[in-house]
């Protein structure tokens, strides 16, 4: 069989097995339901959120704490292996004293041996208005010295059930001495 034929045959086989699986989808622990049962009759909407994320590592009341030190076995200047647990304030304006809209809870970890490149795993836990108690979950790559870093929104809770989208991070301010940083986040999220 030629390669295109082979590919076609494989596609049919895959399609066919998908149909087989669909036929078997009703089990004791899983079955299809009407989306209206979850109040999903409305169309998905797109929302934009803008706030500032404060990484406070210095001073008496840090919100970002190193819980795993960088690995000493490797000679890198990228702090490879470092893990910081965060409970960072999210504010409306760039000043820490401006209105608090939520917290970014989770961790970031240094994931590159050749540049400063973080794995971000965090929930934006909102505490303001109708979003109080709802969360947006981010999991992505953050090359902190790039002007704009894009990270996926991989889900959410409350008003953000079934959420998907992305966040753009731009460093607003960075204190080389203390290590504190303020980062502007623009989050674009599809949700019901
Ligand atoms: C790390 O690398 C630098 C530059 O290659 C070198 O000067 C330094 O001695 C190394 N440090 C260790 C602990 O190996
Ligand atoms: C958010 O919800 C919590 C728990 O229900 C409540 O204690 C708090 O006052 C609410 N905050 C705002 C700003 O509405």
mmCIF file of N, CA, C and O in Angstrom, residues 1 16 26-27 38 52 54 60 78-79 86 93 107 121 135 144 153:
data_model
loop_
_atom_site.group_PDB
_atom_site.id
_atom_site.type_symbol
_atom_site.label_atom_id
_atom_site.label_comp_id
_atom_site.label_asym_id
_atom_site.label_seq_id
_atom_site.Cartn_x
_atom_site.Cartn_y
_atom_site.Cartn_z
ATOM 1 N N UNK A 1 0.850 -1.205 0.000
ATOM 2 C CA UNK A 1 0.000 0.000 0.000
ATOM 3 C C UNK A 1 0.877 1.243 0.000
ATOM 4 O O UNK A 1 1.861 1.298 0.721
ATOM 5 N N UNK A 16 -13.679 4.516 12.935
ATOM 6 C CA UNK A 16 -14.513 3.371 13.241
ATOM 7 C C UNK A 16 -14.419 3.024 14.725
ATOM 8 O O UNK A 16 -15.425 2.831 15.396
ATOM 9 N N UNK A 26 -22.248 4.665 27.719
ATOM 10 C CA UNK A 26 -23.092 4.568 28.905
ATOM 11 C C UNK A 26 -22.577 3.481 29.833
ATOM 12 O O UNK A 26 -22.637 2.307 29.529
ATOM 13 N N UNK A 27 -22.063 3.929 30.962
ATOM 14 C CA UNK A 27 -21.601 2.977 31.974
ATOM 15 C C UNK A 27 -22.208 3.408 33.291
ATOM 16 O O UNK A 27 -22.877 4.437 33.372
ATOM 17 N N UNK A 38 -26.724 21.685 33.346
ATOM 18 C CA UNK A 38 -25.689 22.459 34.044
ATOM 19 C C UNK A 38 -25.838 23.952 33.775
ATOM 20 O O UNK A 38 -24.944 24.739 34.064
ATOM 21 N N UNK A 52 -2.784 43.530 38.486
ATOM 22 C CA UNK A 52 -1.345 43.487 38.748
ATOM 23 C C UNK A 52 -1.042 42.427 39.805
ATOM 24 O O UNK A 52 -1.756 42.314 40.799
ATOM 25 N N UNK A 54 1.663 40.836 42.399
ATOM 26 C CA UNK A 54 2.804 41.314 43.195
ATOM 27 C C UNK A 54 3.570 40.146 43.796
ATOM 28 O O UNK A 54 3.036 39.435 44.650
ATOM 29 N N UNK A 60 9.501 41.748 55.673
ATOM 30 C CA UNK A 60 8.979 40.981 56.810
ATOM 31 C C UNK A 60 7.821 40.080 56.440
ATOM 32 O O UNK A 60 7.567 39.086 57.115
ATOM 33 N N UNK A 78 20.711 30.051 36.501
ATOM 34 C CA UNK A 78 19.274 30.185 36.266
ATOM 35 C C UNK A 78 18.453 29.684 37.455
ATOM 36 O O UNK A 78 17.239 29.592 37.363
ATOM 37 N N UNK A 79 19.116 29.343 38.560
ATOM 38 C CA UNK A 79 18.432 28.839 39.755
ATOM 39 C C UNK A 79 17.595 27.599 39.432
ATOM 40 O O UNK A 79 16.537 27.383 40.019
ATOM 41 N N UNK A 86 3.576 30.651 46.268
ATOM 42 C CA UNK A 86 3.092 32.034 46.267
ATOM 43 C C UNK A 86 1.650 32.162 46.758
ATOM 44 O O UNK A 86 0.832 31.265 46.573
ATOM 45 N N UNK A 93 -4.806 48.300 40.356
ATOM 46 C CA UNK A 93 -3.775 49.194 39.823
ATOM 47 C C UNK A 93 -2.393 48.652 40.136
ATOM 48 O O UNK A 93 -2.252 47.662 40.853
ATOM 49 N N UNK A 107 2.503 27.890 42.704
ATOM 50 C CA UNK A 107 3.958 27.948 42.765
ATOM 51 C C UNK A 107 4.550 28.263 41.403
ATOM 52 O O UNK A 107 3.875 28.118 40.380
ATOM 53 N N UNK A 121 2.376 27.552 37.911
ATOM 54 C CA UNK A 121 1.196 26.726 38.191
ATOM 55 C C UNK A 121 0.437 27.447 39.297
ATOM 56 O O UNK A 121 0.855 27.430 40.457
ATOM 57 N N UNK A 135 -12.388 30.873 40.460
ATOM 58 C CA UNK A 135 -10.952 30.801 40.177
ATOM 59 C C UNK A 135 -10.669 30.550 38.704
ATOM 60 O O UNK A 135 -11.477 29.960 37.991
ATOM 61 N N UNK A 144 10.884 35.152 32.113
ATOM 62 C CA UNK A 144 10.625 36.423 32.794
ATOM 63 C C UNK A 144 11.281 37.646 32.162
ATOM 64 O O UNK A 144 10.836 38.760 32.393
ATOM 65 N N UNK A 153 -4.670 29.500 29.994
ATOM 66 C CA UNK A 153 -5.689 29.280 31.036
ATOM 67 C C UNK A 153 -6.184 27.862 30.796
ATOM 68 O O UNK A 153 -6.676 27.561 29.709
#
